[in-house]
Amino acid sequence: MREFSICRVLTVDSSANGHLPSRLLGQIHKTSQARQVIYRSNERSDAVTIICEGWAYVYSMLSDGRRQILSILLPGDIVTATAMLKDRASFSIQALTDIDYCQIDRTELKRLLVTDPTVLDEFFKILVAEKEEADQLVIDLGRRTADERIARFILGLMNRLQARQQVQDNSFAFPVRQQHIADATGLTSVHVSRVIGAFRKAGLVEIKGRSLKILNLNELKRISNAA
Amino acid sequence: MREFSICRVLTVDSSANGHLPSRLLGQIHKTSQARQVIYRSNERSDAVTIICEGWAYVYSMLSDGRRQILSILLPGDIVTATAMLKDRASFSIQALTDIDYCQIDRTELKRLLVTDPTVLDEFFKILVAEKEEADQLVIDLGRRTADERIARFILGLMNRLQARQQVQDNSFAFPVRQQHIADATGLTSVHVSRVIGAFRKAGLVEIKGRSLKILNLNELKRISNAA
DNA sequence: CGGAAACTTGATCGAATTCAAATAAGGTGG
DNA sequence: CCACCTTATTTGAATTCGATCAAGTTTCCG
């Protein structure tokens, strides 16, 4: 549960207000093409970004080019709860597909935080969810095998998309490149290709166009070693 | 900056109040011996814990015994800001040395959060710091070599201890076992032994008793590849 | 249709693990 | 303060998982 309910308000139905008053709506809306960097680390920013359409990802890059993806952002995700509290971050954000996002003034959002307990509460929930996801990723990268990591990457996406009613018949949008999977799981794209190839041969998944279908959910869960 | 200022209040000087009113002071104080588990994952708890003396660590254990340490807790650290918002966590806490800690009722602390802006602000800072640390750890485990990880582990501890005035002449308490380093860096204790052995032979560090002295800070920083 | 980006596959390499055994450090009771 | 026992650490040899290098192939778009 990381989506910020404001997004629905902003994009789909401005009357069915989530938790934010309408005076905040209609703020800066933006569009970016796939691959575009929409936030560069250490840049100052007075805005809090929310993804409305499309996918993006949060990443960090070492000076020698090694890249680690910290999280994939889906429609409705707030671009890091932390952005609400700080005007600078050490990671960058890049659009994965063409995206649509809106930016809300931090000061205004912050004022709301203090005055409206419902907003504060929801904000806390997002902070906690983000921290728990980061911790899970630490465990994945520190202690899980390549197969487990990749299976969990896929299942994790499916769960988040499921919460958005975007999974049908175990099939869902999958615009990520293998290089993204590699950078998210701490592997190389070559190895990701081998593992996914093995998954495919074992009849676990099918990837066509930009979507993925899970053919054997139980087995994939078993491999992911959820426990 | 993860320490919660209440701790000084509780342990050293009850008159020099930090950010908490004295009615919160003198709540449950506890003691645990090294190795004792002081919180077991998924247990319900109405308390927020603050370490007063000694070291502990946050960890998660997979069903097959693999263990990942998520963070080392030093005196003054609040045991996870998240505990302020949730009554259950998916990780466990274990004492690394004999420790001294206090537990404050969550409900009371939470009330304070809403009424005292200073406390809320400090709380936000801790949340952000914890999230940033988790993200850093993800990058370490996903994209750094064993040497880098271990150098960074050591330097990270030094920085935190420095903020507490507990570093003298590049030397500081170091009660962690190599197994802890291994579980914190996603390696095996055997490999940690080899790397630390190499550091020692290269004249970078010296470990005696339960303390560590950095003999060549610049070189250790270079190896850590901070950028 | 052509060119670039993404994916696959094979061969080889290497960092870190595993297995196993020896040595060193602590802590306890006598 | 020493003998004993347990818990750490070190070291070596063999193995393995995933990385690297290097072509091919396929897919995607304009």
Coordinates of C-alpha atoms (C1' of nucleotides) in Angstrom, one line a residue:
Chain A
M1 CA 0.0 0.0 0.0
R2 CA 2.1 2.8 -1.3
E3 CA -0.3 4.7 -3.5
F4 CA -1.3 8.1 -2.4
S5 CA -5.0 8.5 -2.7
I6 CA -4.7 12.0 -4.1
C7 CA -3.8 10.5 -7.4
R8 CA -7.2 9.2 -8.2
V9 CA -8.5 12.6 -7.3
L10 CA -6.2 14.3 -9.7
T11 CA -6.5 12.0 -12.6
V12 CA -9.8 10.1 -12.7
D13 CA -12.4 11.7 -10.7
S14 CA -12.0 15.1 -9.1
S15 CA -15.3 15.0 -7.4
A16 CA -14.6 11.8 -5.4
N17 CA -12.1 13.6 -3.2
G18 CA -9.5 11.5 -1.5
H19 CA -7.9 13.2 1.4
L20 CA -6.9 16.4 -0.2
P21 CA -8.9 19.6 -0.6
S22 CA -9.6 20.6 -4.1
R23 CA -7.5 23.8 -3.9
L24 CA -4.5 21.6 -4.2
L25 CA -5.7 20.0 -7.4
G26 CA -4.8 21.2 -10.8
Q27 CA -1.3 22.1 -9.9
I28 CA 1.6 21.5 -12.2
H29 CA 1.0 18.5 -14.5
K30 CA 3.8 17.2 -16.6
T31 CA 4.6 14.6 -19.2
S32 CA 7.8 12.8 -19.9
Q33 CA 8.9 10.4 -22.5
A34 CA 10.4 7.0 -21.7
R35 CA 14.0 7.2 -20.6
Q36 CA 13.9 10.8 -19.6
V37 CA 15.3 11.7 -16.2
I38 CA 12.7 13.5 -14.3
Y39 CA 14.7 14.1 -11.2
R40 CA 18.4 14.3 -10.9
S41 CA 20.0 13.5 -7.5
N42 CA 20.9 16.5 -5.3
E43 CA 18.8 18.9 -7.3
R44 CA 16.7 21.2 -5.2
S45 CA 13.0 20.8 -5.6
D46 CA 10.0 22.4 -3.9
A47 CA 7.6 19.9 -5.3
V48 CA 6.3 16.5 -4.4
T49 CA 5.8 14.3 -7.4
I50 CA 3.0 11.8 -7.9
I51 CA 2.9 9.4 -10.9
C52 CA -0.4 9.5 -12.7
E53 CA 0.2 7.4 -15.7
G54 CA 3.1 5.1 -16.8
W55 CA 6.0 3.6 -14.9
A56 CA 9.2 5.2 -13.6
Y57 CA 12.0 4.1 -11.3
V58 CA 14.1 5.4 -8.5
Y59 CA 17.8 4.7 -8.8
S60 CA 21.2 5.6 -7.6
M61 CA 24.4 5.6 -9.7
L62 CA 27.9 5.2 -8.5
S63 CA 30.7 7.2 -10.1
D64 CA 31.9 4.2 -12.1
G65 CA 28.6 3.6 -13.7
R66 CA 27.2 0.8 -11.4
R67 CA 23.5 1.4 -11.0
Q68 CA 21.1 0.2 -8.4
I69 CA 17.4 0.6 -8.8
L70 CA 15.8 1.2 -5.4
S71 CA 12.2 0.9 -6.5
I72 CA 9.8 0.8 -9.4
L73 CA 7.1 3.5 -9.4
L74 CA 3.6 2.7 -10.6
P75 CA 0.7 5.0 -11.3
G76 CA -0.6 6.4 -8.0
D77 CA 2.8 6.2 -6.3
I78 CA 4.1 9.2 -4.6
V79 CA 7.7 9.8 -5.6
T80 CA 9.1 9.0 -2.2
A81 CA 7.5 10.1 0.9
T82 CA 10.8 11.5 1.9
A83 CA 10.4 14.2 -0.7
M84 CA 7.7 15.6 1.5
L85 CA 10.2 16.3 4.2
K86 CA 13.4 17.2 2.3
D87 CA 14.1 19.4 -0.7
R88 CA 16.9 17.2 -2.0
A89 CA 17.5 13.5 -2.5
S90 CA 20.5 11.4 -3.2
F91 CA 18.7 9.3 -5.8
S92 CA 17.4 10.1 -9.3
I93 CA 14.2 9.3 -11.0
Q94 CA 13.8 8.1 -14.6
A95 CA 10.7 7.4 -16.7
L96 CA 10.4 3.8 -17.7
T97 CA 7.6 4.4 -20.1
D98 CA 6.0 7.6 -21.3
I99 CA 4.6 9.1 -18.1
D100 CA 2.2 11.6 -16.8
Y101 CA 2.8 13.1 -13.4
C102 CA 1.8 16.0 -11.2
Q103 CA 3.8 18.1 -8.8
I104 CA 2.4 19.6 -5.7
D105 CA 4.0 22.3 -3.7
R106 CA 5.7 20.8 -0.6
T107 CA 5.0 23.7 1.7
E108 CA 1.3 23.4 1.0
L109 CA 1.3 19.7 1.4
K110 CA 3.3 20.0 4.6
R111 CA 0.8 22.4 6.1
L112 CA -1.9 20.0 5.3
L113 CA 0.0 17.3 7.1
V114 CA -0.1 19.2 10.3
T115 CA -3.7 20.3 10.1
D116 CA -5.4 17.3 8.8
P117 CA -5.0 14.1 10.9
T118 CA -6.2 11.9 8.1
V119 CA -3.5 13.1 5.7
L120 CA -0.9 12.7 8.4
D121 CA -2.1 9.2 9.0
E122 CA -1.9 8.2 5.4
F123 CA 1.4 9.8 5.0
F124 CA 2.7 7.7 7.9
K125 CA 1.4 4.6 6.3
I126 CA 3.3 5.4 3.1
L127 CA 6.5 6.1 5.0
V128 CA 6.2 2.8 6.8
A129 CA 5.4 0.9 3.6
E130 CA 8.5 2.4 1.9
K131 CA 10.7 1.5 4.7
E132 CA 9.4 -2.0 4.8
E133 CA 10.0 -2.4 1.1
A134 CA 13.5 -1.1 1.4
D135 CA 14.2 -3.6 4.2
Q136 CA 12.8 -6.4 2.1
L137 CA 15.1 -5.4 -0.7
V138 CA 18.1 -5.4 1.6
I139 CA 17.2 -9.0 2.6
D140 CA 16.8 -10.0 -1.0
L141 CA 20.1 -8.6 -2.1
G142 CA 22.0 -9.7 0.9
R143 CA 20.7 -13.2 1.3
R144 CA 18.8 -14.5 -1.7
T145 CA 19.9 -16.3 -4.8
A146 CA 19.4 -14.9 -8.3
D147 CA 16.4 -17.2 -8.9
E148 CA 14.8 -16.1 -5.8
R149 CA 15.4 -12.4 -6.4
I150 CA 14.0 -12.5 -9.9
A151 CA 10.9 -14.5 -8.9
R152 CA 10.3 -12.1 -6.1
F153 CA 10.8 -9.1 -8.4
I154 CA 8.1 -10.5 -10.7
L155 CA 5.7 -11.4 -7.9
G156 CA 6.2 -8.1 -6.1
L157 CA 5.2 -6.3 -9.2
M158 CA 2.2 -8.5 -9.7
N159 CA 1.0 -7.8 -6.1
R160 CA 1.3 -4.1 -6.5
L161 CA -0.5 -4.2 -9.9
Q162 CA -3.2 -6.5 -8.4
A163 CA -4.0 -3.9 -5.8
R164 CA -4.6 -1.6 -8.8
Q165 CA -6.8 -4.0 -10.6
Q166 CA -4.3 -4.3 -13.3
V167 CA -3.8 -8.0 -13.4
Q168 CA -6.1 -10.2 -15.4
D169 CA -5.7 -13.9 -15.6
N170 CA -2.2 -13.7 -14.1
S171 CA -1.2 -11.4 -16.9
F172 CA 0.0 -7.8 -16.5
A173 CA 1.9 -5.0 -18.1
F174 CA 5.7 -5.5 -18.0
P175 CA 7.5 -2.7 -19.7
V176 CA 10.8 -3.3 -17.8
R177 CA 13.9 -4.3 -19.8
Q178 CA 16.1 -7.1 -18.5
Q179 CA 18.7 -4.4 -17.7
H180 CA 16.2 -2.9 -15.2
I181 CA 15.6 -6.2 -13.6
A182 CA 19.3 -6.6 -13.3
D183 CA 19.8 -3.3 -11.7
A184 CA 16.9 -3.9 -9.4
T185 CA 18.1 -7.3 -8.3
G186 CA 21.8 -6.6 -8.1
L187 CA 22.7 -8.9 -11.1
T188 CA 23.9 -8.5 -14.6
S189 CA 21.5 -8.4 -17.6
V190 CA 23.2 -11.5 -19.0
H191 CA 22.4 -13.5 -15.9
V192 CA 18.9 -12.2 -15.8
S193 CA 18.4 -13.4 -19.4
R194 CA 19.6 -16.9 -18.4
V195 CA 17.3 -17.1 -15.4
I196 CA 14.3 -15.7 -17.2
G197 CA 15.1 -18.1 -20.1
A198 CA 15.1 -21.0 -17.6
F199 CA 11.8 -19.8 -16.1
R200 CA 10.3 -19.7 -19.6
K201 CA 11.5 -23.2 -20.5
A202 CA 10.2 -24.5 -17.2
G203 CA 6.8 -23.1 -18.2
L204 CA 6.6 -20.6 -15.4
V205 CA 6.2 -17.4 -17.3
E206 CA 5.6 -16.1 -20.7
I207 CA 6.8 -12.7 -21.8
K208 CA 5.3 -11.2 -25.0
G209 CA 5.2 -7.7 -26.2
R210 CA 5.5 -5.7 -23.1
S211 CA 3.4 -7.9 -20.9
L212 CA 4.1 -10.9 -18.6
K213 CA 1.9 -13.8 -17.9
I214 CA 2.5 -16.2 -15.0
L215 CA 1.7 -19.7 -16.1
N216 CA 2.6 -21.5 -12.9
L217 CA 2.1 -19.3 -10.0
N218 CA 2.6 -21.9 -7.3
E219 CA 5.9 -23.0 -8.6
L220 CA 7.1 -19.4 -9.0
K221 CA 6.1 -18.8 -5.4
R222 CA 8.0 -21.8 -4.3
I223 CA 11.1 -20.6 -6.1
S224 CA 10.7 -17.2 -4.6
N225 CA 11.0 -18.8 -1.2
A226 CA 8.7 -16.2 0.4
A227 CA 9.1 -17.4 3.9
Chain B
M1 CA 21.5 11.6 12.8
R2 CA 19.3 8.8 14.1
E3 CA 19.6 9.3 17.9
F4 CA 16.5 10.3 19.6
S5 CA 17.3 13.1 22.0
I6 CA 15.0 11.7 24.7
C7 CA 17.7 9.2 25.6
R8 CA 20.0 11.7 27.1
V9 CA 17.2 12.9 29.1
L10 CA 16.4 9.5 30.4
T11 CA 19.8 8.3 31.2
V12 CA 22.2 11.1 31.9
D13 CA 20.5 14.3 32.9
S14 CA 16.8 14.4 33.6
S15 CA 16.8 18.1 34.2
A16 CA 18.3 19.1 30.8
N17 CA 15.1 18.1 29.0
G18 CA 15.4 17.2 25.4
H19 CA 12.1 17.3 23.6
L20 CA 10.0 15.3 25.8
P21 CA 8.1 16.4 28.9
S22 CA 9.2 14.8 32.2
R23 CA 5.9 13.0 32.7
L24 CA 7.2 10.5 30.1
L25 CA 10.4 9.9 31.9
G26 CA 11.0 7.1 34.3
Q27 CA 8.9 4.7 32.3
I28 CA 9.9 1.0 32.0
H29 CA 13.7 0.5 32.1
K30 CA 15.1 -2.8 31.2
T31 CA 18.3 -4.7 31.0
S32 CA 19.4 -7.5 28.7
Q33 CA 22.5 -9.7 28.4
A34 CA 24.4 -10.0 25.2
R35 CA 22.8 -12.4 22.7
Q36 CA 19.4 -12.1 24.2
V37 CA 16.5 -11.4 21.8
I38 CA 14.7 -8.4 23.0
Y39 CA 12.0 -8.3 20.3
R40 CA 10.8 -11.2 18.3
S41 CA 9.3 -10.5 14.9
N42 CA 5.5 -10.3 14.6
E43 CA 5.1 -10.0 18.4
R44 CA 2.7 -7.3 19.4
S45 CA 4.1 -4.5 21.4
D46 CA 2.7 -1.2 22.8
A47 CA 6.1 0.2 23.5
V48 CA 8.7 2.1 21.7
T49 CA 12.2 1.1 22.7
I50 CA 15.2 3.3 23.0
I51 CA 18.7 2.0 23.6
C52 CA 20.4 3.7 26.5
E53 CA 23.6 1.7 26.9
G54 CA 25.3 -1.0 24.8
W55 CA 24.7 -2.2 21.3
A56 CA 22.0 -4.2 19.6
Y57 CA 21.0 -5.1 16.1
V58 CA 17.9 -5.4 13.9
Y59 CA 17.7 -8.5 11.8
S60 CA 15.5 -10.7 9.8
M61 CA 15.8 -14.5 9.5
L62 CA 14.6 -16.6 6.6
S63 CA 13.1 -20.0 7.4
D64 CA 16.2 -21.8 6.3
G65 CA 18.5 -19.9 8.6
R66 CA 19.9 -17.2 6.4
R67 CA 20.1 -14.0 8.4
Q68 CA 20.3 -10.4 7.3
I69 CA 21.2 -7.7 9.7
L70 CA 19.3 -4.5 8.8
S71 CA 21.1 -2.2 11.2
I72 CA 23.2 -1.9 14.2
L73 CA 21.7 0.0 17.1
L74 CA 23.9 2.3 19.2
P75 CA 23.1 4.1 22.5
G76 CA 20.5 6.8 21.9
D77 CA 19.0 5.0 18.9
I78 CA 15.3 4.6 18.8
V79 CA 14.5 1.0 17.9
T80 CA 13.0 1.9 14.6
A81 CA 10.9 4.9 14.1
T82 CA 8.4 2.6 12.5
A83 CA 7.7 1.2 15.9
M84 CA 6.0 4.5 16.7
L85 CA 3.4 3.9 14.0
K86 CA 2.9 0.1 14.1
D87 CA 2.5 -2.4 16.9
R88 CA 4.2 -5.2 15.0
A89 CA 7.3 -5.5 13.0
S90 CA 8.7 -8.2 10.7
F91 CA 12.2 -8.1 12.0
S92 CA 13.7 -9.0 15.4
I93 CA 16.1 -7.3 17.7
Q94 CA 19.0 -8.9 19.6
A95 CA 21.4 -7.5 22.1
L96 CA 25.0 -7.5 20.8
T97 CA 26.5 -6.5 24.2
D98 CA 24.8 -6.3 27.6
I99 CA 22.3 -3.5 27.1
D100 CA 20.2 -1.1 28.9
Y101 CA 17.1 0.2 27.3
C102 CA 13.8 2.0 28.1
Q103 CA 10.4 1.5 26.7
I104 CA 7.9 4.3 26.3
D105 CA 4.2 3.8 25.7
R106 CA 3.5 4.3 22.0
T107 CA 0.1 5.9 22.6
E108 CA 1.5 8.6 24.8
L109 CA 4.4 9.2 22.4
K110 CA 2.0 9.4 19.5
R111 CA -0.1 12.0 21.2
L112 CA 3.0 14.1 21.7
L113 CA 3.7 13.8 18.1
V114 CA 0.5 15.5 17.1
T115 CA 0.7 18.2 19.8
D116 CA 4.3 19.2 19.8
P117 CA 5.7 20.3 16.5
T118 CA 9.3 20.0 17.7
V119 CA 8.8 16.3 18.4
L120 CA 7.1 15.7 15.1
D121 CA 9.9 17.4 13.3
E122 CA 12.5 15.3 15.1
F123 CA 10.6 12.2 14.4
F124 CA 10.4 13.0 10.7
K125 CA 14.2 13.5 10.7
I126 CA 14.7 10.0 12.2
L127 CA 12.3 8.4 9.7
V128 CA 14.1 10.0 6.8
A129 CA 17.5 9.1 8.2
E130 CA 16.4 5.5 8.6
K131 CA 15.1 5.3 5.1
E132 CA 18.3 6.8 3.7
E133 CA 20.4 4.3 5.6
A134 CA 18.2 1.4 4.2
D135 CA 18.6 2.8 0.7
Q136 CA 22.4 3.0 1.1
L137 CA 22.5 -0.6 2.3
V138 CA 20.5 -1.7 -0.8
I139 CA 23.1 0.0 -2.9
D140 CA 26.0 -1.6 -0.9
L141 CA 24.5 -5.1 -1.2
G142 CA 23.4 -4.8 -4.7
R143 CA 26.3 -3.2 -6.3
R144 CA 29.4 -3.2 -4.2
T145 CA 32.2 -5.7 -3.7
A146 CA 33.1 -7.4 -0.5
D147 CA 36.0 -5.1 0.2
E148 CA 33.9 -2.0 -0.3
R149 CA 31.1 -3.3 1.8
I150 CA 33.3 -4.1 4.7
A151 CA 35.2 -0.8 4.5
R152 CA 31.9 1.0 4.5
F153 CA 30.6 -1.0 7.4
I154 CA 33.5 0.1 9.5
L155 CA 33.5 3.7 8.4
G156 CA 29.7 3.9 8.9
L157 CA 30.1 2.8 12.5
M158 CA 32.9 5.2 13.0
N159 CA 30.8 8.1 11.8
R160 CA 27.9 7.2 14.0
L161 CA 30.2 6.8 17.0
Q162 CA 32.0 10.1 16.2
A163 CA 28.7 11.9 16.4
R164 CA 28.5 10.5 19.9
Q165 CA 32.0 11.5 20.8
Q166 CA 33.0 7.9 21.1
V167 CA 35.9 7.9 18.8
Q168 CA 39.4 8.8 20.0
D169 CA 42.4 8.8 17.9
N170 CA 40.6 6.9 15.2
S171 CA 39.9 4.2 17.7
F172 CA 36.5 3.0 18.9
A173 CA 34.5 0.2 20.5
F174 CA 33.9 -2.7 18.2
P175 CA 32.0 -5.5 19.9
V176 CA 30.7 -7.0 16.7
R177 CA 31.7 -10.6 15.7
Q178 CA 32.8 -11.3 12.2
Q179 CA 29.5 -13.2 11.8
H180 CA 27.7 -10.0 12.5
I181 CA 29.7 -8.2 9.8
A182 CA 28.9 -11.0 7.5
D183 CA 25.2 -10.9 8.1
A184 CA 25.2 -7.1 7.8
T185 CA 27.1 -7.1 4.5
G186 CA 25.6 -10.1 2.9
L187 CA 28.8 -12.2 3.0
T188 CA 30.0 -15.3 4.9
S189 CA 32.0 -15.0 8.0
V190 CA 34.9 -16.9 6.3
H191 CA 35.1 -14.3 3.6
V192 CA 34.9 -11.5 6.2
S193 CA 37.8 -13.0 8.0
R194 CA 39.9 -13.0 4.8
V195 CA 39.0 -9.5 3.9
I196 CA 39.7 -8.1 7.4
G197 CA 42.9 -10.2 7.5
A198 CA 43.9 -8.5 4.3
F199 CA 43.0 -5.0 5.7
R200 CA 45.1 -5.8 8.8
K201 CA 48.1 -7.0 6.7
A202 CA 47.8 -3.9 4.6
G203 CA 48.1 -1.8 7.8
L204 CA 44.6 -0.3 7.5
V205 CA 43.1 -1.4 10.7
E206 CA 44.0 -3.0 14.0
I207 CA 41.4 -5.0 16.0
K208 CA 42.2 -5.8 19.6
G209 CA 40.0 -6.8 22.4
R210 CA 36.7 -5.4 21.5
S211 CA 37.9 -2.3 19.8
L212 CA 39.0 -1.2 16.4
K213 CA 41.6 1.4 15.4
I214 CA 41.9 2.8 11.9
L215 CA 45.5 3.1 11.0
N216 CA 45.1 4.4 7.5
L217 CA 41.9 6.3 7.1
N218 CA 42.5 7.7 3.7
E219 CA 43.2 4.3 2.2
L220 CA 40.2 2.8 3.9
K221 CA 38.1 5.5 2.5
R222 CA 39.5 5.0 -0.9
I223 CA 38.7 1.3 -0.8
S224 CA 35.2 2.1 0.4
N225 CA 34.7 3.9 -2.9
A226 CA 32.4 6.4 -1.2
A227 CA 31.3 8.2 -4.4
Chain C
dC1 C1' 13.9 -1.8 -45.1
dG2 C1' 17.6 -0.5 -42.2
dG3 C1' 19.7 0.5 -38.0
dA4 C1' 19.7 0.5 -33.1
dA5 C1' 18.5 -1.5 -28.9
dA6 C1' 17.4 -5.7 -26.5
dC7 C1' 17.9 -10.4 -25.8
dT8 C1' 20.2 -15.0 -26.2
dT9 C1' 23.9 -18.2 -26.1
dG10 C1' 28.6 -20.1 -25.5
dA11 C1' 33.1 -20.0 -23.4
dT12 C1' 35.9 -18.6 -19.8
dC13 C1' 36.9 -16.3 -15.6
dG14 C1' 36.7 -14.9 -10.9
dA15 C1' 34.8 -13.4 -6.4
dA16 C1' 32.9 -15.4 -2.8
dT17 C1' 31.1 -19.8 -0.9
dT18 C1' 31.6 -24.3 1.0
dC19 C1' 33.8 -27.8 3.5
dA20 C1' 37.1 -29.0 6.7
dA21 C1' 40.6 -28.5 10.0
dA22 C1' 43.7 -26.0 12.9
dT23 C1' 44.5 -22.2 16.0
dA24 C1' 43.3 -18.5 19.0
dA25 C1' 40.4 -16.1 22.5
dG26 C1' 37.3 -15.9 26.1
dG27 C1' 34.9 -17.2 30.1
dT28 C1' 34.1 -20.5 34.2
dG29 C1' 34.8 -23.2 37.9
dG30 C1' 38.2 -25.2 40.7
Chain D
dC1 C1' 45.8 -18.4 38.2
dC2 C1' 45.4 -22.4 35.6
dA3 C1' 42.8 -26.2 33.1
dC4 C1' 38.9 -26.8 30.4
dC5 C1' 35.4 -25.9 27.3
dT6 C1' 33.1 -23.2 24.2
dT7 C1' 32.9 -19.7 20.8
dA8 C1' 35.6 -17.0 17.4
dT9 C1' 39.0 -16.6 13.9
dT10 C1' 42.2 -18.1 10.5
dT11 C1' 43.8 -20.8 6.7
dG12 C1' 43.7 -24.0 2.8
dA13 C1' 41.5 -26.5 -1.0
dA14 C1' 37.8 -27.3 -3.9
dT15 C1' 33.6 -25.7 -5.8
dT16 C1' 29.9 -22.7 -7.5
dC17 C1' 27.2 -19.0 -8.7
dG18 C1' 27.1 -15.3 -11.3
dA19 C1' 30.2 -12.0 -14.0
dT20 C1' 32.7 -11.0 -18.1
dC21 C1' 33.7 -11.3 -22.9
dA22 C1' 32.2 -12.0 -27.4
dA23 C1' 29.3 -13.2 -31.0
dG24 C1' 24.9 -14.0 -32.9
dT25 C1' 19.8 -13.2 -33.1
dT26 C1' 15.7 -11.1 -32.4
dT27 C1' 12.7 -7.1 -31.7
dC28 C1' 11.4 -2.7 -32.3
dC29 C1' 10.6 1.6 -34.7
dG30 C1' 11.2 5.2 -37.8

